[in-house]
Amino acid sequence: MQSDNEKMLQEIVQNTEMGKNTLDELISLTHDQRLKDEMMRQKREYRRINQAAHTALDAIGAEAHGQSAAARMSVSMGIRTRTMMDKSTRNLATMLAEGSGQGVLDCKRAEKDYPTASPGARKLCQELGDFQSTAEQTWREFV
């Protein structure tokens, strides 16, 4: 059975992969260099936090379980549907703000669901939530 610590770290891995994968899909759709630069900056931060979660999972002898193929496909289809007719900066930024907001909620939920997670896992989850909260505000500036 997975410990709260492992479950929280798995949530962090999945959350950061969702962010990275979404940014990968959206970055090719914009011609707005400012938006593209911010997407690259945030993608690097997601990658850094993802690697920290992988390292922590390795340290406890657990294997990271990232986003499932079905989840990736669902996100990809949602993105294609929402950008089919509108690839504007405003639409992309709106989608990113919504995704960041959902990521914040997912972190808050993990903090409540896994109360006995290690201080390190809790700190990383808090860091991810703070990053996504700031990201949400950043994306709103593009709207």
mmCIF file of N, CA and C in Angstrom:
data_model
loop_
_atom_site.group_PDB
_atom_site.id
_atom_site.type_symbol
_atom_site.label_atom_id
_atom_site.label_comp_id
_atom_site.label_asym_id
_atom_site.label_seq_id
_atom_site.Cartn_x
_atom_site.Cartn_y
_atom_site.Cartn_z
ATOM 1 N N MET A 1 0.838 -1.192 0.000
ATOM 2 C CA MET A 1 0.000 0.000 0.000
ATOM 3 C C MET A 1 0.880 1.252 0.000
ATOM 4 N N GLN A 2 0.497 2.248 -0.769
ATOM 5 C CA GLN A 2 1.263 3.483 -0.858
ATOM 6 C C GLN A 2 1.085 4.332 0.400
ATOM 7 N N SER A 3 2.159 4.938 0.820
ATOM 8 C CA SER A 3 2.104 5.869 1.949
ATOM 9 C C SER A 3 1.578 7.223 1.459
ATOM 10 N N ASP A 4 1.174 8.057 2.407
ATOM 11 C CA ASP A 4 0.758 9.425 2.043
ATOM 12 C C ASP A 4 1.891 10.146 1.335
ATOM 13 N N ASN A 5 3.100 9.889 1.772
ATOM 14 C CA ASN A 5 4.269 10.517 1.171
ATOM 15 C C ASN A 5 4.358 10.163 -0.319
ATOM 16 N N GLU A 6 4.280 8.881 -0.619
ATOM 17 C CA GLU A 6 4.362 8.449 -2.006
ATOM 18 C C GLU A 6 3.194 8.973 -2.829
ATOM 19 N N LYS A 7 1.997 8.935 -2.251
ATOM 20 C CA LYS A 7 0.815 9.423 -2.974
ATOM 21 C C LYS A 7 0.947 10.908 -3.315
ATOM 22 N N MET A 8 1.437 11.699 -2.362
ATOM 23 C CA MET A 8 1.599 13.128 -2.631
ATOM 24 C C MET A 8 2.638 13.358 -3.723
ATOM 25 N N LEU A 9 3.732 12.640 -3.656
ATOM 26 C CA LEU A 9 4.767 12.798 -4.682
ATOM 27 C C LEU A 9 4.244 12.376 -6.056
ATOM 28 N N GLN A 10 3.423 11.323 -6.100
ATOM 29 C CA GLN A 10 2.828 10.909 -7.375
ATOM 30 C C GLN A 10 1.904 12.005 -7.916
ATOM 31 N N GLU A 11 1.152 12.643 -7.031
ATOM 32 C CA GLU A 11 0.278 13.760 -7.441
ATOM 33 C C GLU A 11 1.113 14.895 -8.046
ATOM 34 N N ILE A 12 2.246 15.176 -7.433
ATOM 35 C CA ILE A 12 3.133 16.233 -7.934
ATOM 36 C C ILE A 12 3.653 15.866 -9.322
ATOM 37 N N VAL A 13 4.063 14.612 -9.498
ATOM 38 C CA VAL A 13 4.546 14.155 -10.807
ATOM 39 C C VAL A 13 3.454 14.337 -11.857
ATOM 40 N N GLN A 14 2.244 13.892 -11.550
ATOM 41 C CA GLN A 14 1.158 13.990 -12.527
ATOM 42 C C GLN A 14 0.786 15.443 -12.821
ATOM 43 N N ASN A 15 0.748 16.265 -11.788
ATOM 44 C CA ASN A 15 0.400 17.673 -11.939
ATOM 45 C C ASN A 15 1.430 18.384 -12.824
ATOM 46 N N THR A 16 2.706 18.141 -12.556
ATOM 47 C CA THR A 16 3.753 18.817 -13.338
ATOM 48 C C THR A 16 3.799 18.299 -14.770
ATOM 49 N N GLU A 17 3.515 17.019 -14.954
ATOM 50 C CA GLU A 17 3.481 16.494 -16.320
ATOM 51 C C GLU A 17 2.335 17.105 -17.107
ATOM 52 N N MET A 18 1.203 17.300 -16.452
ATOM 53 C CA MET A 18 0.061 17.951 -17.105
ATOM 54 C C MET A 18 0.473 19.352 -17.559
ATOM 55 N N GLY A 19 1.145 20.090 -16.690
ATOM 56 C CA GLY A 19 1.594 21.433 -17.048
ATOM 57 C C GLY A 19 2.571 21.423 -18.206
ATOM 58 N N LYS A 20 3.582 20.560 -18.127
ATOM 59 C CA LYS A 20 4.588 20.476 -19.202
ATOM 60 C C LYS A 20 3.953 20.074 -20.521
ATOM 61 N N ASN A 21 3.107 19.052 -20.493
ATOM 62 C CA ASN A 21 2.492 18.558 -21.729
ATOM 63 C C ASN A 21 1.562 19.594 -22.360
ATOM 64 N N THR A 22 0.825 20.304 -21.523
ATOM 65 C CA THR A 22 -0.065 21.352 -22.036
ATOM 66 C C THR A 22 0.746 22.463 -22.689
ATOM 67 N N LEU A 23 1.791 22.901 -22.013
ATOM 68 C CA LEU A 23 2.641 23.951 -22.578
ATOM 69 C C LEU A 23 3.285 23.486 -23.881
ATOM 70 N N ASP A 24 3.716 22.232 -23.949
ATOM 71 C CA ASP A 24 4.292 21.689 -25.186
ATOM 72 C C ASP A 24 3.307 21.803 -26.345
ATOM 73 N N GLU A 25 2.057 21.493 -26.075
ATOM 74 C CA GLU A 25 1.054 21.547 -27.149
ATOM 75 C C GLU A 25 0.717 22.971 -27.559
ATOM 76 N N LEU A 26 0.629 23.864 -26.576
ATOM 77 C CA LEU A 26 0.183 25.228 -26.868
ATOM 78 C C LEU A 26 1.281 26.123 -27.437
ATOM 79 N N ILE A 27 2.523 25.843 -27.120
ATOM 80 C CA ILE A 27 3.605 26.744 -27.527
ATOM 81 C C ILE A 27 3.709 26.868 -29.048
ATOM 82 N N SER A 28 3.403 25.793 -29.743
ATOM 83 C CA SER A 28 3.506 25.836 -31.210
ATOM 84 C C SER A 28 2.333 26.582 -31.852
ATOM 85 N N LEU A 29 1.313 26.892 -31.066
ATOM 86 C CA LEU A 29 0.123 27.542 -31.627
ATOM 87 C C LEU A 29 0.181 29.061 -31.586
ATOM 88 N N THR A 30 1.145 29.619 -30.859
ATOM 89 C CA THR A 30 1.174 31.075 -30.717
ATOM 90 C C THR A 30 2.299 31.700 -31.535
ATOM 91 N N HIS A 31 2.031 32.915 -31.964
ATOM 92 C CA HIS A 31 3.055 33.714 -32.631
ATOM 93 C C HIS A 31 3.462 34.881 -31.737
ATOM 94 N N ASP A 32 2.863 34.957 -30.567
ATOM 95 C CA ASP A 32 3.149 36.015 -29.596
ATOM 96 C C ASP A 32 4.426 35.644 -28.845
ATOM 97 N N GLN A 33 5.510 36.350 -29.138
ATOM 98 C CA GLN A 33 6.808 35.994 -28.558
ATOM 99 C C GLN A 33 6.822 36.140 -27.041
ATOM 100 N N ARG A 34 6.150 37.137 -26.516
ATOM 101 C CA ARG A 34 6.091 37.317 -25.058
ATOM 102 C C ARG A 34 5.410 36.122 -24.390
ATOM 103 N N LEU A 35 4.305 35.684 -24.985
ATOM 104 C CA LEU A 35 3.586 34.521 -24.464
ATOM 105 C C LEU A 35 4.461 33.272 -24.576
ATOM 106 N N LYS A 36 5.108 33.114 -25.711
ATOM 107 C CA LYS A 36 5.977 31.952 -25.936
ATOM 108 C C LYS A 36 7.114 31.926 -24.908
ATOM 109 N N ASP A 37 7.716 33.083 -24.651
ATOM 110 C CA ASP A 37 8.805 33.166 -23.669
ATOM 111 C C ASP A 37 8.321 32.762 -22.275
ATOM 112 N N GLU A 38 7.135 33.213 -21.911
ATOM 113 C CA GLU A 38 6.584 32.860 -20.595
ATOM 114 C C GLU A 38 6.263 31.367 -20.530
ATOM 115 N N MET A 39 5.764 30.825 -21.624
ATOM 116 C CA MET A 39 5.496 29.385 -21.664
ATOM 117 C C MET A 39 6.790 28.594 -21.440
ATOM 118 N N MET A 40 7.866 29.009 -22.080
ATOM 119 C CA MET A 40 9.155 28.312 -21.923
ATOM 120 C C MET A 40 9.666 28.441 -20.487
ATOM 121 N N ARG A 41 9.519 29.604 -19.897
ATOM 122 C CA ARG A 41 9.973 29.813 -18.521
ATOM 123 C C ARG A 41 9.205 28.893 -17.567
ATOM 124 N N GLN A 42 7.887 28.849 -17.746
ATOM 125 C CA GLN A 42 7.076 28.017 -16.864
ATOM 126 C C GLN A 42 7.332 26.530 -17.109
ATOM 127 N N LYS A 43 7.569 26.157 -18.336
ATOM 128 C CA LYS A 43 7.875 24.764 -18.645
ATOM 129 C C LYS A 43 9.148 24.323 -17.914
ATOM 130 N N ARG A 44 10.144 25.191 -17.854
ATOM 131 C CA ARG A 44 11.380 24.874 -17.124
ATOM 132 C C ARG A 44 11.099 24.663 -15.641
ATOM 133 N N GLU A 45 10.207 25.477 -15.068
ATOM 134 C CA GLU A 45 9.879 25.339 -13.651
ATOM 135 C C GLU A 45 9.108 24.041 -13.396
ATOM 136 N N TYR A 46 8.175 23.707 -14.275
ATOM 137 C CA TYR A 46 7.472 22.428 -14.138
ATOM 138 C C TYR A 46 8.473 21.269 -14.197
ATOM 139 N N ARG A 47 9.410 21.363 -15.120
ATOM 140 C CA ARG A 47 10.413 20.303 -15.268
ATOM 141 C C ARG A 47 11.251 20.179 -13.991
ATOM 142 N N ARG A 48 11.644 21.302 -13.410
ATOM 143 C CA ARG A 48 12.460 21.283 -12.192
ATOM 144 C C ARG A 48 11.707 20.618 -11.034
ATOM 145 N N ILE A 49 10.455 21.000 -10.848
ATOM 146 C CA ILE A 49 9.662 20.422 -9.759
ATOM 147 C C ILE A 49 9.392 18.943 -10.030
ATOM 148 N N ASN A 50 9.130 18.589 -11.280
ATOM 149 C CA ASN A 50 8.908 17.201 -11.661
ATOM 150 C C ASN A 50 10.143 16.356 -11.333
ATOM 151 N N GLN A 51 11.321 16.872 -11.649
ATOM 152 C CA GLN A 51 12.551 16.134 -11.375
ATOM 153 C C GLN A 51 12.765 15.970 -9.867
ATOM 154 N N ALA A 52 12.419 16.989 -9.094
ATOM 155 C CA ALA A 52 12.545 16.891 -7.630
ATOM 156 C C ALA A 52 11.622 15.805 -7.091
ATOM 157 N N ALA A 53 10.406 15.712 -7.636
ATOM 158 C CA ALA A 53 9.467 14.670 -7.194
ATOM 159 C C ALA A 53 9.974 13.286 -7.592
ATOM 160 N N HIS A 54 10.523 13.161 -8.797
ATOM 161 C CA HIS A 54 11.102 11.884 -9.240
ATOM 162 C C HIS A 54 12.239 11.465 -8.318
ATOM 163 N N THR A 55 13.094 12.412 -7.974
ATOM 164 C CA THR A 55 14.227 12.128 -7.088
ATOM 165 C C THR A 55 13.738 11.660 -5.722
ATOM 166 N N ALA A 56 12.711 12.329 -5.200
ATOM 167 C CA ALA A 56 12.157 11.953 -3.893
ATOM 168 C C ALA A 56 11.532 10.559 -3.952
ATOM 169 N N LEU A 57 10.850 10.246 -5.037
ATOM 170 C CA LEU A 57 10.265 8.913 -5.183
ATOM 171 C C LEU A 57 11.360 7.850 -5.265
ATOM 172 N N ASP A 58 12.409 8.143 -6.016
ATOM 173 C CA ASP A 58 13.544 7.218 -6.095
ATOM 174 C C ASP A 58 14.128 6.964 -4.710
ATOM 175 N N ALA A 59 14.229 8.014 -3.920
ATOM 176 C CA ALA A 59 14.830 7.918 -2.588
ATOM 177 C C ALA A 59 14.037 7.001 -1.658
ATOM 178 N N ILE A 60 12.728 6.884 -1.884
ATOM 179 C CA ILE A 60 11.919 6.003 -1.031
ATOM 180 C C ILE A 60 11.656 4.660 -1.718
ATOM 181 N N GLY A 61 12.329 4.438 -2.845
ATOM 182 C CA GLY A 61 12.201 3.159 -3.533
ATOM 183 C C GLY A 61 10.920 2.989 -4.313
ATOM 184 N N ALA A 62 10.320 4.084 -4.721
ATOM 185 C CA ALA A 62 9.064 4.034 -5.481
ATOM 186 C C ALA A 62 9.300 4.477 -6.920
ATOM 187 N N GLU A 63 8.474 3.980 -7.800
ATOM 188 C CA GLU A 63 8.549 4.345 -9.208
ATOM 189 C C GLU A 63 7.496 5.407 -9.508
ATOM 190 N N ALA A 64 7.901 6.431 -10.236
ATOM 191 C CA ALA A 64 6.970 7.501 -10.596
ATOM 192 C C ALA A 64 5.961 6.993 -11.626
ATOM 193 N N HIS A 65 4.700 7.351 -11.410
ATOM 194 C CA HIS A 65 3.632 7.018 -12.355
ATOM 195 C C HIS A 65 3.095 8.340 -12.883
ATOM 196 N N GLY A 66 3.516 8.686 -14.076
ATOM 197 C CA GLY A 66 3.105 9.954 -14.660
ATOM 198 C C GLY A 66 1.681 9.902 -15.176
ATOM 199 N N GLN A 67 1.383 10.871 -15.998
ATOM 200 C CA GLN A 67 0.058 10.967 -16.598
ATOM 201 C C GLN A 67 -0.209 9.746 -17.467
ATOM 202 N N SER A 68 -1.384 9.201 -17.379
ATOM 203 C CA SER A 68 -1.732 8.045 -18.205
ATOM 204 C C SER A 68 -1.890 8.478 -19.659
ATOM 205 N N ALA A 69 -1.791 7.516 -20.564
ATOM 206 C CA ALA A 69 -1.979 7.802 -21.991
ATOM 207 C C ALA A 69 -3.378 8.363 -22.239
ATOM 208 N N ALA A 70 -4.364 7.836 -21.532
ATOM 209 C CA ALA A 70 -5.744 8.315 -21.697
ATOM 210 C C ALA A 70 -5.872 9.769 -21.256
ATOM 211 N N ALA A 71 -5.220 10.120 -20.154
ATOM 212 C CA ALA A 71 -5.267 11.501 -19.671
ATOM 213 C C ALA A 71 -4.581 12.437 -20.665
ATOM 214 N N ARG A 72 -3.434 12.016 -21.198
ATOM 215 C CA ARG A 72 -2.731 12.845 -22.186
ATOM 216 C C ARG A 72 -3.588 13.046 -23.429
ATOM 217 N N MET A 73 -4.232 11.963 -23.874
ATOM 218 C CA MET A 73 -5.080 12.043 -25.066
ATOM 219 C C MET A 73 -6.269 12.969 -24.816
ATOM 220 N N SER A 74 -6.867 12.879 -23.651
ATOM 221 C CA SER A 74 -8.009 13.720 -23.302
ATOM 222 C C SER A 74 -7.622 15.196 -23.311
ATOM 223 N N VAL A 75 -6.486 15.508 -22.717
ATOM 224 C CA VAL A 75 -6.015 16.895 -22.691
ATOM 225 C C VAL A 75 -5.732 17.383 -24.105
ATOM 226 N N SER A 76 -5.059 16.558 -24.883
ATOM 227 C CA SER A 76 -4.716 16.933 -26.255
ATOM 228 C C SER A 76 -5.974 17.201 -27.089
ATOM 229 N N MET A 77 -6.967 16.347 -26.957
ATOM 230 C CA MET A 77 -8.208 16.542 -27.712
ATOM 231 C C MET A 77 -8.935 17.800 -27.241
ATOM 232 N N GLY A 78 -8.924 18.057 -25.942
ATOM 233 C CA GLY A 78 -9.543 19.271 -25.415
ATOM 234 C C GLY A 78 -8.873 20.521 -25.948
ATOM 235 N N ILE A 79 -7.550 20.481 -26.010
ATOM 236 C CA ILE A 79 -6.802 21.625 -26.538
ATOM 237 C C ILE A 79 -7.141 21.834 -28.006
ATOM 238 N N ARG A 80 -7.130 20.773 -28.779
ATOM 239 C CA ARG A 80 -7.434 20.899 -30.209
ATOM 240 C C ARG A 80 -8.832 21.460 -30.432
ATOM 241 N N THR A 81 -9.780 20.995 -29.632
ATOM 242 C CA THR A 81 -11.161 21.474 -29.761
ATOM 243 C C THR A 81 -11.253 22.965 -29.436
ATOM 244 N N ARG A 82 -10.594 23.369 -28.351
ATOM 245 C CA ARG A 82 -10.706 24.769 -27.913
ATOM 246 C C ARG A 82 -9.878 25.732 -28.739
ATOM 247 N N THR A 83 -8.945 25.220 -29.541
ATOM 248 C CA THR A 83 -8.107 26.115 -30.347
ATOM 249 C C THR A 83 -8.379 25.988 -31.841
ATOM 250 N N MET A 84 -9.314 25.138 -32.204
ATOM 251 C CA MET A 84 -9.592 24.903 -33.619
ATOM 252 C C MET A 84 -9.906 26.211 -34.354
ATOM 253 N N MET A 85 -10.746 27.031 -33.751
ATOM 254 C CA MET A 85 -11.173 28.268 -34.404
ATOM 255 C C MET A 85 -10.524 29.515 -33.811
ATOM 256 N N ASP A 86 -9.833 29.361 -32.693
ATOM 257 C CA ASP A 86 -9.296 30.543 -32.006
ATOM 258 C C ASP A 86 -7.945 30.224 -31.365
ATOM 259 N N LYS A 87 -6.892 30.662 -32.029
ATOM 260 C CA LYS A 87 -5.540 30.473 -31.506
ATOM 261 C C LYS A 87 -4.968 31.789 -30.974
ATOM 262 N N SER A 88 -5.861 32.699 -30.631
ATOM 263 C CA SER A 88 -5.426 34.013 -30.165
ATOM 264 C C SER A 88 -4.696 33.909 -28.825
ATOM 265 N N THR A 89 -3.877 34.914 -28.553
ATOM 266 C CA THR A 89 -3.175 34.990 -27.276
ATOM 267 C C THR A 89 -4.176 34.951 -26.132
ATOM 268 N N ARG A 90 -5.259 35.672 -26.284
ATOM 269 C CA ARG A 90 -6.279 35.730 -25.230
ATOM 270 C C ARG A 90 -6.843 34.337 -24.933
ATOM 271 N N ASN A 91 -7.181 33.577 -25.966
ATOM 272 C CA ASN A 91 -7.748 32.243 -25.763
ATOM 273 C C ASN A 91 -6.726 31.302 -25.130
ATOM 274 N N LEU A 92 -5.498 31.320 -25.628
ATOM 275 C CA LEU A 92 -4.457 30.443 -25.069
ATOM 276 C C LEU A 92 -4.186 30.802 -23.608
ATOM 277 N N ALA A 93 -4.098 32.099 -23.325
ATOM 278 C CA ALA A 93 -3.837 32.539 -21.948
ATOM 279 C C ALA A 93 -4.990 32.165 -21.025
ATOM 280 N N THR A 94 -6.212 32.246 -21.527
ATOM 281 C CA THR A 94 -7.372 31.852 -20.734
ATOM 282 C C THR A 94 -7.299 30.368 -20.386
ATOM 283 N N MET A 95 -6.973 29.555 -21.370
ATOM 284 C CA MET A 95 -6.842 28.119 -21.133
ATOM 285 C C MET A 95 -5.743 27.833 -20.105
ATOM 286 N N LEU A 96 -4.631 28.524 -20.242
ATOM 287 C CA LEU A 96 -3.506 28.318 -19.314
ATOM 288 C C LEU A 96 -3.863 28.768 -17.897
ATOM 289 N N ALA A 97 -4.580 29.874 -17.787
ATOM 290 C CA ALA A 97 -5.005 30.356 -16.464
ATOM 291 C C ALA A 97 -5.939 29.337 -15.810
ATOM 292 N N GLU A 98 -6.865 28.790 -16.592
ATOM 293 C CA GLU A 98 -7.781 27.773 -16.065
ATOM 294 C C GLU A 98 -7.007 26.538 -15.606
ATOM 295 N N GLY A 99 -6.052 26.106 -16.401
ATOM 296 C CA GLY A 99 -5.242 24.939 -16.051
ATOM 297 C C GLY A 99 -4.415 25.170 -14.800
ATOM 298 N N SER A 100 -3.826 26.350 -14.684
ATOM 299 C CA SER A 100 -3.040 26.677 -13.488
ATOM 300 C C SER A 100 -3.932 26.698 -12.262
ATOM 301 N N GLY A 101 -5.137 27.259 -12.407
ATOM 302 C CA GLY A 101 -6.084 27.283 -11.291
ATOM 303 C C GLY A 101 -6.462 25.879 -10.853
ATOM 304 N N GLN A 102 -6.662 24.989 -11.821
ATOM 305 C CA GLN A 102 -6.976 23.594 -11.486
ATOM 306 C C GLN A 102 -5.788 22.945 -10.783
ATOM 307 N N GLY A 103 -4.581 23.268 -11.230
ATOM 308 C CA GLY A 103 -3.385 22.730 -10.590
ATOM 309 C C GLY A 103 -3.276 23.158 -9.131
ATOM 310 N N VAL A 104 -3.625 24.417 -8.857
ATOM 311 C CA VAL A 104 -3.620 24.914 -7.470
ATOM 312 C C VAL A 104 -4.602 24.104 -6.633
ATOM 313 N N LEU A 105 -5.814 23.893 -7.164
ATOM 314 C CA LEU A 105 -6.823 23.104 -6.445
ATOM 315 C C LEU A 105 -6.343 21.677 -6.197
ATOM 316 N N ASP A 106 -5.686 21.098 -7.181
ATOM 317 C CA ASP A 106 -5.171 19.738 -7.024
ATOM 318 C C ASP A 106 -4.123 19.672 -5.907
ATOM 319 N N CYS A 107 -3.290 20.701 -5.806
ATOM 320 C CA CYS A 107 -2.287 20.744 -4.736
ATOM 321 C C CYS A 107 -2.965 20.880 -3.374
ATOM 322 N N LYS A 108 -3.955 21.753 -3.273
ATOM 323 C CA LYS A 108 -4.685 21.927 -2.016
ATOM 324 C C LYS A 108 -5.356 20.619 -1.598
ATOM 325 N N ARG A 109 -5.929 19.937 -2.570
ATOM 326 C CA ARG A 109 -6.595 18.665 -2.296
ATOM 327 C C ARG A 109 -5.570 17.634 -1.798
ATOM 328 N N ALA A 110 -4.406 17.581 -2.420
ATOM 329 C CA ALA A 110 -3.356 16.634 -2.006
ATOM 330 C C ALA A 110 -2.888 16.935 -0.587
ATOM 331 N N GLU A 111 -2.780 18.218 -0.242
ATOM 332 C CA GLU A 111 -2.353 18.588 1.111
ATOM 333 C C GLU A 111 -3.341 18.070 2.152
ATOM 334 N N LYS A 112 -4.620 18.113 1.833
ATOM 335 C CA LYS A 112 -5.651 17.622 2.765
ATOM 336 C C LYS A 112 -5.754 16.090 2.752
ATOM 337 N N ASP A 113 -5.608 15.499 1.572
ATOM 338 C CA ASP A 113 -5.778 14.053 1.427
ATOM 339 C C ASP A 113 -4.617 13.245 2.005
ATOM 340 N N TYR A 114 -3.433 13.848 2.084
ATOM 341 C CA TYR A 114 -2.242 13.101 2.520
ATOM 342 C C TYR A 114 -1.561 13.805 3.695
ATOM 343 N N PRO A 115 -2.246 13.841 4.834
ATOM 344 C CA PRO A 115 -1.761 14.606 5.982
ATOM 345 C C PRO A 115 -0.457 14.085 6.600
ATOM 346 N N THR A 116 -0.130 12.815 6.370
ATOM 347 C CA THR A 116 1.086 12.280 6.978
ATOM 348 C C THR A 116 2.262 12.234 6.000
ATOM 349 N N ALA A 117 2.121 12.930 4.875
ATOM 350 C CA ALA A 117 3.245 13.010 3.933
ATOM 351 C C ALA A 117 4.420 13.698 4.619
ATOM 352 N N SER A 118 5.609 13.389 4.153
ATOM 353 C CA SER A 118 6.820 13.947 4.764
ATOM 354 C C SER A 118 6.859 15.464 4.601
ATOM 355 N N PRO A 119 7.593 16.140 5.473
ATOM 356 C CA PRO A 119 7.735 17.592 5.336
ATOM 357 C C PRO A 119 8.308 17.984 3.964
ATOM 358 N N GLY A 120 9.209 17.179 3.434
ATOM 359 C CA GLY A 120 9.788 17.481 2.121
ATOM 360 C C GLY A 120 8.754 17.407 1.007
ATOM 361 N N ALA A 121 7.917 16.380 1.037
ATOM 362 C CA ALA A 121 6.867 16.239 0.024
ATOM 363 C C ALA A 121 5.848 17.368 0.158
ATOM 364 N N ARG A 122 5.500 17.698 1.401
ATOM 365 C CA ARG A 122 4.537 18.781 1.638
ATOM 366 C C ARG A 122 5.107 20.111 1.132
ATOM 367 N N LYS A 123 6.389 20.330 1.379
ATOM 368 C CA LYS A 123 7.037 21.571 0.936
ATOM 369 C C LYS A 123 7.036 21.649 -0.596
ATOM 370 N N LEU A 124 7.334 20.543 -1.260
ATOM 371 C CA LEU A 124 7.349 20.523 -2.719
ATOM 372 C C LEU A 124 5.942 20.756 -3.277
ATOM 373 N N CYS A 125 4.947 20.177 -2.639
ATOM 374 C CA CYS A 125 3.557 20.379 -3.061
ATOM 375 C C CYS A 125 3.162 21.849 -2.884
ATOM 376 N N GLN A 126 3.544 22.432 -1.771
ATOM 377 C CA GLN A 126 3.266 23.847 -1.511
ATOM 378 C C GLN A 126 3.970 24.732 -2.551
ATOM 379 N N GLU A 127 5.204 24.373 -2.866
ATOM 380 C CA GLU A 127 5.976 25.125 -3.866
ATOM 381 C C GLU A 127 5.282 25.066 -5.228
ATOM 382 N N LEU A 128 4.797 23.887 -5.596
ATOM 383 C CA LEU A 128 4.081 23.735 -6.862
ATOM 384 C C LEU A 128 2.793 24.561 -6.856
ATOM 385 N N GLY A 129 2.044 24.494 -5.763
ATOM 386 C CA GLY A 129 0.812 25.271 -5.667
ATOM 387 C C GLY A 129 1.065 26.769 -5.751
ATOM 388 N N ASP A 130 2.114 27.235 -5.065
ATOM 389 C CA ASP A 130 2.471 28.659 -5.118
ATOM 390 C C ASP A 130 2.873 29.068 -6.529
ATOM 391 N N PHE A 131 3.676 28.220 -7.185
ATOM 392 C CA PHE A 131 4.099 28.490 -8.559
ATOM 393 C C PHE A 131 2.880 28.605 -9.475
ATOM 394 N N GLN A 132 1.929 27.674 -9.340
ATOM 395 C CA GLN A 132 0.764 27.688 -10.214
ATOM 396 C C GLN A 132 -0.164 28.863 -9.915
ATOM 397 N N SER A 133 -0.225 29.271 -8.671
ATOM 398 C CA SER A 133 -1.032 30.437 -8.320
ATOM 399 C C SER A 133 -0.452 31.692 -8.975
ATOM 400 N N THR A 134 0.849 31.827 -8.920
ATOM 401 C CA THR A 134 1.517 32.964 -9.578
ATOM 402 C C THR A 134 1.339 32.862 -11.094
ATOM 403 N N ALA A 135 1.450 31.641 -11.623
ATOM 404 C CA ALA A 135 1.291 31.433 -13.065
ATOM 405 C C ALA A 135 -0.103 31.846 -13.519
ATOM 406 N N GLU A 136 -1.108 31.501 -12.719
ATOM 407 C CA GLU A 136 -2.478 31.870 -13.076
ATOM 408 C C GLU A 136 -2.605 33.380 -13.226
ATOM 409 N N GLN A 137 -2.023 34.123 -12.303
ATOM 410 C CA GLN A 137 -2.067 35.586 -12.382
ATOM 411 C C GLN A 137 -1.307 36.092 -13.607
ATOM 412 N N THR A 138 -0.182 35.466 -13.895
ATOM 413 C CA THR A 138 0.620 35.852 -15.076
ATOM 414 C C THR A 138 -0.186 35.655 -16.353
ATOM 415 N N TRP A 139 -0.849 34.506 -16.471
ATOM 416 C CA TRP A 139 -1.639 34.237 -17.681
ATOM 417 C C TRP A 139 -2.777 35.233 -17.802
ATOM 418 N N ARG A 140 -3.379 35.622 -16.695
ATOM 419 C CA ARG A 140 -4.486 36.582 -16.729
ATOM 420 C C ARG A 140 -4.041 37.936 -17.293
ATOM 421 N N GLU A 141 -2.769 38.256 -17.139
ATOM 422 C CA GLU A 141 -2.261 39.517 -17.700
ATOM 423 C C GLU A 141 -2.273 39.492 -19.227
ATOM 424 N N PHE A 142 -2.254 38.308 -19.821
ATOM 425 C CA PHE A 142 -2.293 38.181 -21.272
ATOM 426 C C PHE A 142 -3.722 38.247 -21.803
ATOM 427 N N VAL A 143 -4.706 38.057 -20.920
ATOM 428 C CA VAL A 143 -6.107 38.065 -21.346
ATOM 429 C C VAL A 143 -6.528 39.499 -21.581
#
